[in-house]
C-alpha atoms as one frame of an Amber mdcrd trajectory, in Angstrom:
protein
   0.000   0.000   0.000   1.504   3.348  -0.829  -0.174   6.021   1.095   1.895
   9.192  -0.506   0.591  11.396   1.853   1.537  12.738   5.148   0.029  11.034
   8.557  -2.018  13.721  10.619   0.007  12.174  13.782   1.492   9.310  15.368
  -1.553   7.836  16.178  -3.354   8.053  13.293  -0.649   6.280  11.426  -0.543
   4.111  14.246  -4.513   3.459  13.134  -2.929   2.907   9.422  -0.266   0.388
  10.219  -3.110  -1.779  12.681  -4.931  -2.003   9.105  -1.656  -3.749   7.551
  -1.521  -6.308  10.278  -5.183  -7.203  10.505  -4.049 -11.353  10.026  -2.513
 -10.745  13.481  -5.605 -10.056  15.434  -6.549 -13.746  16.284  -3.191 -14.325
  18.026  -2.771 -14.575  21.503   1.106 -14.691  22.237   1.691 -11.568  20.420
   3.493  -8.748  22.612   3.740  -5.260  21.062   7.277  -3.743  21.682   7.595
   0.197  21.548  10.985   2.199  21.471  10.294   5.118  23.501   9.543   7.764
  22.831   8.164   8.506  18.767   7.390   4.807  18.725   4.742   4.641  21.739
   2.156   6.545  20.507   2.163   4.237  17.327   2.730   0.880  19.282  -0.599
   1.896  21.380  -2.506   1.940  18.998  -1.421  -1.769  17.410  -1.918  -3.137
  20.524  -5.341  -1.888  21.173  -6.161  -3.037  17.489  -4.811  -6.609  18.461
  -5.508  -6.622  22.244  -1.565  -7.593  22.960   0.074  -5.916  25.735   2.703
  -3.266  25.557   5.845  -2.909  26.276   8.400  -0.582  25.797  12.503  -1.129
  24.953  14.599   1.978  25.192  17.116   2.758  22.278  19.155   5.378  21.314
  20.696   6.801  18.079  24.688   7.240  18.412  24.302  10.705  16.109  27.434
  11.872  14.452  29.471  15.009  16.220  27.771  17.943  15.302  25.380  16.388
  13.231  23.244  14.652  15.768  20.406  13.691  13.619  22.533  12.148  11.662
  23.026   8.682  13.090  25.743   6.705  12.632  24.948   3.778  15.112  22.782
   2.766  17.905  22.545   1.881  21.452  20.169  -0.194  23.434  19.603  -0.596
  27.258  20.154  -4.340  27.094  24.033  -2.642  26.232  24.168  -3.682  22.604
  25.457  -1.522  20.418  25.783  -1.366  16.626  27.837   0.984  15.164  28.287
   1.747  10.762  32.021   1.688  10.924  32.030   2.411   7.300  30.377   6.172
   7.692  32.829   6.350  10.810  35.812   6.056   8.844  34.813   8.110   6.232
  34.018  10.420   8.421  37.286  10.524   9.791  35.735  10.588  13.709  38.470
   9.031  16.154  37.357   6.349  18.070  37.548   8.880  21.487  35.002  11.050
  19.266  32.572   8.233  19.403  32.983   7.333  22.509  32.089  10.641  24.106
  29.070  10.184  22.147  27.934   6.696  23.099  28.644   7.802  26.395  26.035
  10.459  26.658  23.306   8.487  24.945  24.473   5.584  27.469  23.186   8.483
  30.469  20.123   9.150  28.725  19.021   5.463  28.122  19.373   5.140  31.956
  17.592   8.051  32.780  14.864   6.538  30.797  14.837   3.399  32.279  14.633
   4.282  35.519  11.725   6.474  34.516   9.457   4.424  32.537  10.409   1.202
  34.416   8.370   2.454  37.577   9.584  -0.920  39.743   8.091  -3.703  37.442
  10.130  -6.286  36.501  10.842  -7.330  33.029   8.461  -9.352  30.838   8.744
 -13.047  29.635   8.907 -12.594  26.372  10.453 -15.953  25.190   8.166 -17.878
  22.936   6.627 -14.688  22.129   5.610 -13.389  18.628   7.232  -9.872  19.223
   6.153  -6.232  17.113   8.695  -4.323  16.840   7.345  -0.357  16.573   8.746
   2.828  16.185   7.250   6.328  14.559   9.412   5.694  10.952  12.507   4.256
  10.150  15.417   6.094   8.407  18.664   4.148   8.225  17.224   1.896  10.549
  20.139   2.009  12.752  17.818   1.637  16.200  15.453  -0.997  15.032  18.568
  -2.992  14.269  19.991  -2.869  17.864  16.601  -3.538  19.204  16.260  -6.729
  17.481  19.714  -7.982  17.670  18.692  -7.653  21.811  15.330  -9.477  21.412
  16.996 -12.265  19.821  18.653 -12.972  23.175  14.996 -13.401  24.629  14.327
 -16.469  22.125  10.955 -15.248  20.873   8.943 -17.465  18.482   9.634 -14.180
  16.093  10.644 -10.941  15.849   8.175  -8.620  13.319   9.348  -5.162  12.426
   6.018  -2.470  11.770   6.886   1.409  11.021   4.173   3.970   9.371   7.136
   4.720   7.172  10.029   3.713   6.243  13.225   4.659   3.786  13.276   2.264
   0.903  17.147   1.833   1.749  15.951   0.319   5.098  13.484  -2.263   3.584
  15.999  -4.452   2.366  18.257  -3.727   5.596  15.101  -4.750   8.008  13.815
  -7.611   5.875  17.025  -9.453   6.154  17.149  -8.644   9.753  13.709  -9.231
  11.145  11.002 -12.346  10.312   8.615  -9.838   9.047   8.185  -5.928   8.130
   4.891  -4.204   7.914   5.006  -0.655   6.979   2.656   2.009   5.405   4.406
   3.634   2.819   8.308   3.090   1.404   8.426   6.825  -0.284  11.262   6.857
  -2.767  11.652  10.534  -1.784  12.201   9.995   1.864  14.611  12.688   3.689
  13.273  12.299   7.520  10.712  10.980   9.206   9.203  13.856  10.440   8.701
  15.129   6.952   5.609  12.541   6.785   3.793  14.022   9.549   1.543  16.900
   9.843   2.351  17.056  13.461   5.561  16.007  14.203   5.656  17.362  18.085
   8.371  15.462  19.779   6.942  12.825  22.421   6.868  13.849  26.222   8.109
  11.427  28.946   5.026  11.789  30.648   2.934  10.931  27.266   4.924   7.748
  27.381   4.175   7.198  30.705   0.534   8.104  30.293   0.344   5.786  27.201
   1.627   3.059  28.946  -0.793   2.778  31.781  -3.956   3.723  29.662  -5.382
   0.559  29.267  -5.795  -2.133  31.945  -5.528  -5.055  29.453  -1.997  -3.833
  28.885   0.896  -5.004  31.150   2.568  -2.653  33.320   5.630  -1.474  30.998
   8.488  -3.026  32.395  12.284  -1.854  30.490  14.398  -4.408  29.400  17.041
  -5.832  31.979  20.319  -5.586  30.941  22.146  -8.618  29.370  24.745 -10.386
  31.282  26.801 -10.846  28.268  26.676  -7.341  27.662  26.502  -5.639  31.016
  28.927  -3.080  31.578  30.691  -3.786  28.077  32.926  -0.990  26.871  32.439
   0.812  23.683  33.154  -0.623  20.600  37.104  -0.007  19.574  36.966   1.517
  15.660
């Protein structure tokens, strides 16, 4: 389906991507999994649509110097990272240049976690059928950390759905996840913003709001960190 126009917000396009996945809505071991923030708004509505709970797994892009929205990796909470060393060394950035960076998104995933995970413990999620969501996918860079961590959980499968996606990306997710559901691949795609009317950046207590809406949902609970990746040190270049 090619939509070609932009979504009014992230739940309405949230509404749109529910319509792509409408062969999910008779499973029942189907958890929705929302990277905070852009991607909660969306994930709440797929898991109304397919009464799944929701839960949330914080990740964060690894932007380059000076050009922050410009990612060149990503970090997780479980501690995996992924990192384009290609774009690093052409960008000539030292390996103490990234590390500064992954550092500071490192402070903010924690400050997340303790926020949104409010005491509960994490989910059992193996043997799941697991949605990956966020708000639109660029490079892809996040999604790809996130499900390189879920794999550790042993789900039954790991689905990727984004309203909207770079058609660079498709190929990148579909070898990575089991499945990709999307709205619209534009072949003129810049940013993801650019495909919303209302683009207004997600609050923390919108997530937190979200998240507790519905009493069919379980409490959000943030992923606990790995052992095999707990308290690993950056990536050397």
């Amino acid at each position: 389906m090619q939509f070609k126009e932009r979504f009014k917000n992230r739940h309405s396009a949230g509404r749109l991507l529910a319509d792509q996945l409408g062969g999910l809505a008779n499973e029942t071991n189907i958890s929705v999994v929302a990277l905070p923030r852009g991607g909660v708004p969306v994930g709440y509505e797929l898991a109304k649509r397919l009464a799944a709970p929701l839960e949330i797994f914080t990740v964060r892009k690894i932007g380059v110097p000076e050009q922050r929205e410009y990612a060149m990796g990503s970090i997780a909470s479980s501690g995996h990272i992924y990192l384009d060393r290609e774009l690093v060394r052409r960008l000539n950035l030292t390996e103490s240049m990234v590390n500064s960076v992954i550092e500071r998104e490192r402070i903010e995933l924690n400050r997340r976690d303790v926020l949104y995970r409010n005491g509960q413990p994490a989910p059992e999620l193996k043997g799941r059928q697991l949605i990956l969501v966020d708000d639109g996918l660029a490079t892809g860079a996040s999604m790809i950390v996130a499900i390189h961590a879920m794999r550790s959980l042993q789900p039954e499968s790991i689905s990727v759905a984004v309203p909207v996606i770079a058609q660079a990306a498709v190929c990148t997710l579909n070898a990575e996840a089991d499945h990709l559901y999307y709205v619209q691949a534009p072949p003129n795609f810049r940013a993801v913003g650019e495909w919303y009317e209302d683009f207004t950046q997600v609050s923390d207590d919108e997530v937190q709001t979200l998240l507790t809406r519905e009493p069919s949902f379980t409490h959000p609970a943030v992923f606990p960190i790995l052992a095999a990746a707990a308290g690993s040190a950056a990536p050397s270049l």
